[in-house]
Coordinates of C-alpha atoms and ligand atoms in Angstrom, one line a residue:
X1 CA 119.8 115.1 91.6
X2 CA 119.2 112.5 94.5
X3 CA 116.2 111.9 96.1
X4 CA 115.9 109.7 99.1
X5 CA 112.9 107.2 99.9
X6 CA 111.9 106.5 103.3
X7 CA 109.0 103.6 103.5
X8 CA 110.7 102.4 99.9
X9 CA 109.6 98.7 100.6
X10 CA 105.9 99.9 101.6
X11 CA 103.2 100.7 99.7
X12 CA 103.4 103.9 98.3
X13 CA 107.1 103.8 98.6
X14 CA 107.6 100.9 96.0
X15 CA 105.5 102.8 93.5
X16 CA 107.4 106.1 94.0
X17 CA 110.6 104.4 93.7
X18 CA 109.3 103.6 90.3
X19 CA 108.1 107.0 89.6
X20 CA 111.3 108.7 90.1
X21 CA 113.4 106.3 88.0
X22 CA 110.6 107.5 85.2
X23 CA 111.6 110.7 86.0
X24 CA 115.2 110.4 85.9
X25 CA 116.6 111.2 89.0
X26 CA 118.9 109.3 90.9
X27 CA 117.3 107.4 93.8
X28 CA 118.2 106.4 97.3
X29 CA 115.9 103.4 99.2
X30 CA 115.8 103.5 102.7
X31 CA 115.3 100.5 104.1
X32 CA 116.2 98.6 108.1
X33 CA 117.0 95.5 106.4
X34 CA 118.5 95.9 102.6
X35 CA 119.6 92.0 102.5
X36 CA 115.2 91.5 102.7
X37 CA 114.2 94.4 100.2
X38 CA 114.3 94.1 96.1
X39 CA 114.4 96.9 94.0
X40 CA 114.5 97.9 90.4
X41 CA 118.3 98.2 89.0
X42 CA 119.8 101.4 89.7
X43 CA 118.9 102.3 92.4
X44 CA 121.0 102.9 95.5
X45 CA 120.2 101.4 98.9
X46 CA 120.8 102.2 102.0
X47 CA 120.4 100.8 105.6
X48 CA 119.4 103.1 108.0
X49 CA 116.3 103.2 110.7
X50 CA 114.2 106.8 111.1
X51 CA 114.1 105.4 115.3
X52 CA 117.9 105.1 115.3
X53 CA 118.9 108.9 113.8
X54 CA 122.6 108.3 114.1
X55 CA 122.2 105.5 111.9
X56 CA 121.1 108.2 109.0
X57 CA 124.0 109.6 107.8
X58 CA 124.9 107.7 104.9
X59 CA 121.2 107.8 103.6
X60 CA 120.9 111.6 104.1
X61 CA 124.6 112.9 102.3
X62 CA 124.5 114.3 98.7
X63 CA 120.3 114.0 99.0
X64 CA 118.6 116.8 97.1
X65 CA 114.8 116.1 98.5
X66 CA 113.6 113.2 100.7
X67 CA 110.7 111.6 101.1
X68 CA 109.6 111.0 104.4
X69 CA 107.5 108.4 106.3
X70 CA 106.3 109.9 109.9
X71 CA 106.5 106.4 112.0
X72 CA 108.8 104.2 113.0
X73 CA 108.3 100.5 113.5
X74 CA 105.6 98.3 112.1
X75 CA 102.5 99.2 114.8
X76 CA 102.8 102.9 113.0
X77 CA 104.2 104.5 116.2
X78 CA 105.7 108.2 115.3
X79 CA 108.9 108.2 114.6
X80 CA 110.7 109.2 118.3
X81 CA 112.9 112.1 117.9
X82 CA 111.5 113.7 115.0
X83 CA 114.2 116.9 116.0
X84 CA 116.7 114.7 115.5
X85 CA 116.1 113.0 111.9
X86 CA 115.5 116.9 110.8
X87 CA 118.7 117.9 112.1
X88 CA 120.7 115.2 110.0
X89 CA 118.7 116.2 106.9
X90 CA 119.7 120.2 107.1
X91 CA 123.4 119.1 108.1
X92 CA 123.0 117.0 105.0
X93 CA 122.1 119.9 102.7
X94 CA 118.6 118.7 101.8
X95 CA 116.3 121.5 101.3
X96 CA 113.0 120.3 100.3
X97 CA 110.6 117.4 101.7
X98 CA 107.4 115.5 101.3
X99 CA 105.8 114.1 104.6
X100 CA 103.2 110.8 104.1
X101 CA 101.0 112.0 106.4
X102 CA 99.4 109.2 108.7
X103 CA 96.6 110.6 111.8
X104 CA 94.9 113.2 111.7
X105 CA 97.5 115.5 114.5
X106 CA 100.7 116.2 113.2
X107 CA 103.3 113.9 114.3
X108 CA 106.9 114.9 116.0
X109 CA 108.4 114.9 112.5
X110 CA 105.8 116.7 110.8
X111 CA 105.9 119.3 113.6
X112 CA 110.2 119.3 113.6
X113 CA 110.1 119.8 109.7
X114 CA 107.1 122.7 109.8
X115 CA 109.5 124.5 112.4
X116 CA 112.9 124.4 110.1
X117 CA 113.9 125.7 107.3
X118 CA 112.6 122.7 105.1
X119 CA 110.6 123.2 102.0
X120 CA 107.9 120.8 103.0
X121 CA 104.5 119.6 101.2
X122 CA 102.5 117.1 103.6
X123 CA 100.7 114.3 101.4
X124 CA 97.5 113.7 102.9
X125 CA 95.7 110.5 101.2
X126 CA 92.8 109.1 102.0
X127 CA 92.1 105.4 102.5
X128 CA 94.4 103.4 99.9
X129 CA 92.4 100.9 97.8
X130 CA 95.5 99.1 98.7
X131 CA 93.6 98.8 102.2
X132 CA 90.7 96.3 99.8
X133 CA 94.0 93.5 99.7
X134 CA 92.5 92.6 103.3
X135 CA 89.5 91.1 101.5
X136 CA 90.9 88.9 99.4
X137 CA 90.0 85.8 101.7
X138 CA 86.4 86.5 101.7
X139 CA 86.5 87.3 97.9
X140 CA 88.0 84.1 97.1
X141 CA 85.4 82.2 99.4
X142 CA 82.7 84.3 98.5
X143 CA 81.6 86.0 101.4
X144 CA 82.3 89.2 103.2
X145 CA 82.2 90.2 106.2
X146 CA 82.4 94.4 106.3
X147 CA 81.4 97.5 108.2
X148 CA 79.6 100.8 106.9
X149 CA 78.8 99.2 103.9
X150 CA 77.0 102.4 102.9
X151 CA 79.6 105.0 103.3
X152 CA 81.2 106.3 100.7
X153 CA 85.2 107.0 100.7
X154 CA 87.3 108.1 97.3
X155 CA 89.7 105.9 97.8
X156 CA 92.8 106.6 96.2
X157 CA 95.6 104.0 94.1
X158 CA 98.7 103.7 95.8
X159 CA 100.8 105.1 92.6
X160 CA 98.8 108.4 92.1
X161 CA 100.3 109.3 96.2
X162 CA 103.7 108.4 95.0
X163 CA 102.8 110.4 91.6
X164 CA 102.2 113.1 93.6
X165 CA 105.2 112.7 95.6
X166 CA 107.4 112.3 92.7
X167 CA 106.4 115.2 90.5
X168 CA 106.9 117.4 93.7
X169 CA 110.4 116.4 95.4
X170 CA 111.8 116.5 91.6
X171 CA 110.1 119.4 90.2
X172 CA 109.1 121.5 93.2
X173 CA 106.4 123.6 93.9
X174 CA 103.5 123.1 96.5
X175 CA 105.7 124.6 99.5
X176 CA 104.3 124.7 102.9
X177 CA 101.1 122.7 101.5
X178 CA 99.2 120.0 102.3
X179 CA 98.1 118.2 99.5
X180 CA 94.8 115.7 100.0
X181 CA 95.3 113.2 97.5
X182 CA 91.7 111.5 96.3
X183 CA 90.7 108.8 93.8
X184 CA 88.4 110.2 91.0
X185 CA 84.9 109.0 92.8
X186 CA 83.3 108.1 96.6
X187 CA 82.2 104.9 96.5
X188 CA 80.8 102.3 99.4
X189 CA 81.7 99.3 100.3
X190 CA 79.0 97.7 98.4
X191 CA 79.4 99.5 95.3
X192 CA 83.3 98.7 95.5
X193 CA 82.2 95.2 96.3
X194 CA 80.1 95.3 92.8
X195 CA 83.1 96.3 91.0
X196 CA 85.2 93.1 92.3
X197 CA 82.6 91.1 91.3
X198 CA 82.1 92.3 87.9
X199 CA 86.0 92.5 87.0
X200 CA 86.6 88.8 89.1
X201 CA 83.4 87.1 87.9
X202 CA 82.9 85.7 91.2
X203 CA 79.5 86.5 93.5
X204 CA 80.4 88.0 96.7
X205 CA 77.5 88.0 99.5
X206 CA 78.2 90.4 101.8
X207 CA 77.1 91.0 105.4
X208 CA 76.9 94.2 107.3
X209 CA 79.0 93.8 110.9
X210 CA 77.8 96.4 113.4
X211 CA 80.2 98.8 114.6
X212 CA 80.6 97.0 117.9
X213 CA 82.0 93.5 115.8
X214 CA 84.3 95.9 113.7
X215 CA 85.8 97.4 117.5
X216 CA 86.2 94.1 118.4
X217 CA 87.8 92.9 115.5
X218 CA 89.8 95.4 115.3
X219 CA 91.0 95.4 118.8
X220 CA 91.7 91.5 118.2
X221 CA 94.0 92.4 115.3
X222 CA 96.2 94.1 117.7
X223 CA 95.1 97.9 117.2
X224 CA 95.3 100.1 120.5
X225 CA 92.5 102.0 121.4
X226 CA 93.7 105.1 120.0
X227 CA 93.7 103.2 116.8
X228 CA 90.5 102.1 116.8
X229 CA 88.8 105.4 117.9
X230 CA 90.9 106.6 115.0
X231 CA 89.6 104.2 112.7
X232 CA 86.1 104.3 113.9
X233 CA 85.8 108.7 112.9
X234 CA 87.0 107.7 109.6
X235 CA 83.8 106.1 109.1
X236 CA 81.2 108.0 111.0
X237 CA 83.1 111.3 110.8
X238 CA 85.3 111.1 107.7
X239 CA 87.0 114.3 106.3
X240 CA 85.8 116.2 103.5
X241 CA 88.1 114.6 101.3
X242 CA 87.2 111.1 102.3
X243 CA 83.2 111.7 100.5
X244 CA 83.9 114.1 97.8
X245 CA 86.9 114.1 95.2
X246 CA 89.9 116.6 95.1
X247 CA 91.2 117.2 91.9
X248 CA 95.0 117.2 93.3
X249 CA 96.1 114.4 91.3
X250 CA 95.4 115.9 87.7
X251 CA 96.6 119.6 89.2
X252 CA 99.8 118.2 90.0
X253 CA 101.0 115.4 87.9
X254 CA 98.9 116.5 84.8
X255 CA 97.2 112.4 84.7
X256 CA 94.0 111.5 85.7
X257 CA 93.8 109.6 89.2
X258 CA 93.1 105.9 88.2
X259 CA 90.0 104.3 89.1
X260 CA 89.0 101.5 91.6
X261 CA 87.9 99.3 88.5
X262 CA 91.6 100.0 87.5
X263 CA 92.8 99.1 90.4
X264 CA 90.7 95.7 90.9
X265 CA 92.1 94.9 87.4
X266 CA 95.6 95.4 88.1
X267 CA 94.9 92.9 91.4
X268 CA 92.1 90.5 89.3
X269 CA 94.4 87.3 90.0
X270 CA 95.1 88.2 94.0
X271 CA 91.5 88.4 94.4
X272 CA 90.9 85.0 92.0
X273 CA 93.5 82.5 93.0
X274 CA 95.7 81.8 94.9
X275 CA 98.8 84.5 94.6
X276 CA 99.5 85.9 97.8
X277 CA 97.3 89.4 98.3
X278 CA 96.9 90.3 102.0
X279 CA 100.3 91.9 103.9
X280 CA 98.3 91.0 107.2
X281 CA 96.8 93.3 109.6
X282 CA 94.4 95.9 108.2
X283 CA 96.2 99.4 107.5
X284 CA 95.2 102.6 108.8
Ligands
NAP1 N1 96.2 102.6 104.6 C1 95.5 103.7 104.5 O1 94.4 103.8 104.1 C2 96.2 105.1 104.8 C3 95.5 106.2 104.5 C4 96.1 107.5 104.8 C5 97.4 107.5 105.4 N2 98.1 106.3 105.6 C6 99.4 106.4 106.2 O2 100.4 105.8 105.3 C7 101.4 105.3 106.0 C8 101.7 103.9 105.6 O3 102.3 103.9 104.3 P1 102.5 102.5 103.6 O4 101.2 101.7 103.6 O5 103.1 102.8 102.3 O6 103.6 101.8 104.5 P2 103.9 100.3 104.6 O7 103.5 99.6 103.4 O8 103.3 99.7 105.9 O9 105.4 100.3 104.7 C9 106.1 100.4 105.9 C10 107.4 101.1 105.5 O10 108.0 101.7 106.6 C11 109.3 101.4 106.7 N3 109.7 101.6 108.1 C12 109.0 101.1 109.1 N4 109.7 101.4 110.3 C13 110.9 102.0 109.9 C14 112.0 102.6 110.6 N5 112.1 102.5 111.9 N6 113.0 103.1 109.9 C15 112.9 103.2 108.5 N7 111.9 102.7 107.8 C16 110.9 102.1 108.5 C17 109.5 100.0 106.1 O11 110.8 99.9 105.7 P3 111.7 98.6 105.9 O12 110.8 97.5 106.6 O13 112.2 98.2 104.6 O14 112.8 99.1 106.8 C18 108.4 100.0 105.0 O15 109.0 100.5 103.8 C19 101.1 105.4 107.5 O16 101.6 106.6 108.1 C20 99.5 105.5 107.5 O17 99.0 106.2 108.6 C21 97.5 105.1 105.3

């Protein structure tokens, strides 16, 4: 069995690369620029861009199930002709799909896989803890700058999405479902804040911005409006998921989700020294 990865150099991607070798299946890396990326041994790779479709063709023959990112290009845009990347994946014989899902509408992909004849599960995570890397500055210098300190979001590890992913494009199941994909608890900025501290050792003071400053910032960083309006509902209007834990990880993969603490443990030298830790602009 093959199973394609689209997004394999991201964030989740890397980690469900990982989980698929575990699972023993022969995997495919997507990837605009193969001479960049590094991957495990073993696996195949594959040049290809999801805005280019006629450049899919080698990626997409002999694949069983694929793994699908919905944008194209690094400011997120959707991926343009969602028809067409569909269309190479039926004429390629792959019959079942997960979708990472990004905003809250479906995106031309989404809605070209829900209309064919695609198994599909849509992975719908919540904020990655991943997103936390963009305080590694203040961490290190011991002051934070952060909006809605107060609300709680279960953020989610990175590798429990691409657990999810994994055990579902190998195994099945989950058709036509869209899967919310928690961490175990809600916590707030402050109380994930705590948690650095105590795993690090290092004091943190940190300072409430009003919503206005986090707009701005934002908009600075290079977000579009849309993005920022976006951004702004997660915190004052966040989904159900986003304040009180689903259980999908254990239902699915059988494990536990892993913790924040975990997580914080598994980055403890990012956030302490020097080692590189932020990939830039803040993620959505
Ligand atoms: N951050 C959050 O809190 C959060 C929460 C919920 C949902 N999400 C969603 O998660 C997604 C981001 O996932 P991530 O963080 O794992 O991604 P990421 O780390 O930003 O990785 C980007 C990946 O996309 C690939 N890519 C970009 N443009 C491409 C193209 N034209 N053709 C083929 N591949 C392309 C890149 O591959 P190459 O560069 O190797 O070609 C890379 O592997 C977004 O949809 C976001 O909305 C994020």
């Amino acid at each position: 069995m093959t199973v394609l990865v689209t997004g394999a150099t991201g964030t989740v991607g890397h980690y469900l690369v990982d989980h698929l070798l575990a699972l023993g299946v022969t995997v495919r890396c997507l990837t605009r620029t193969p001479e960049k990326a590094s991957f495990p041994g073993g696996v195949e790779v594959v040049r290809g861009d999801l805005g280019a479709p006629e450049s899919l063709d080698e990626a997409f023959d002999g694949v069983s199930s694929a793994h699908l990112i919905t944008f194209a290009g690094e400011d997120y845009a959707p991926i343009p002709d969602g028809s067409a990347v569909v269309g190479k994946l039926l004429a390629a014989g792959v019959s079942r799909v997960s979708l990472l899902k990004g905003d809250s509408s479906a995106s031309l992909v989404e809605e070209a896989v829900f209309a064919s004849s695609l198994r599909w599960t849509v992975l719908a995570p919540v904020e990655f803890m991943a997103n936390m890397l963009e305080w590694t500055d203040g961490v290190r210098k011991g002051r934070l700058e952060e909006g809605f300190v107060d609300v709680p979001s279960t953020v989610v590890h990175e590798s429990d999405i691409a657990k999810v992913a994994a055990r579902v494009l190998v195994h099945g199941g989950y058709d036509n479902e869209t899967l919310w994909i928690t961490g175990p608890e809600a916590l707030t900025v402050r109380e994930r804040v705590a948690v650095i501290e105590q795993v690090t050792g290092r004091a943190v003071a940190l300072t409430e911005l009003p919503a206005a400053a986090l707009e701005a910032q934002w908009t600075a960083y290079g977000f579009s409006a849309d993005d920022v309006s976006f951004m702004l509902q997660m915190k004052t209007n966040p989904p159900e998921a986003s304040r009180i834990p689903r259980d999908t990880v254990r239902r699915v993969t059988g494990h536990q989700p892993l913790s924040f603490r975990e997580w914080v443990q598994e980055h403890a030298g990012v956030f302490s020294n020097n080692q590189p830790g932020s990939r830039g602009l803040p993620r959505r």
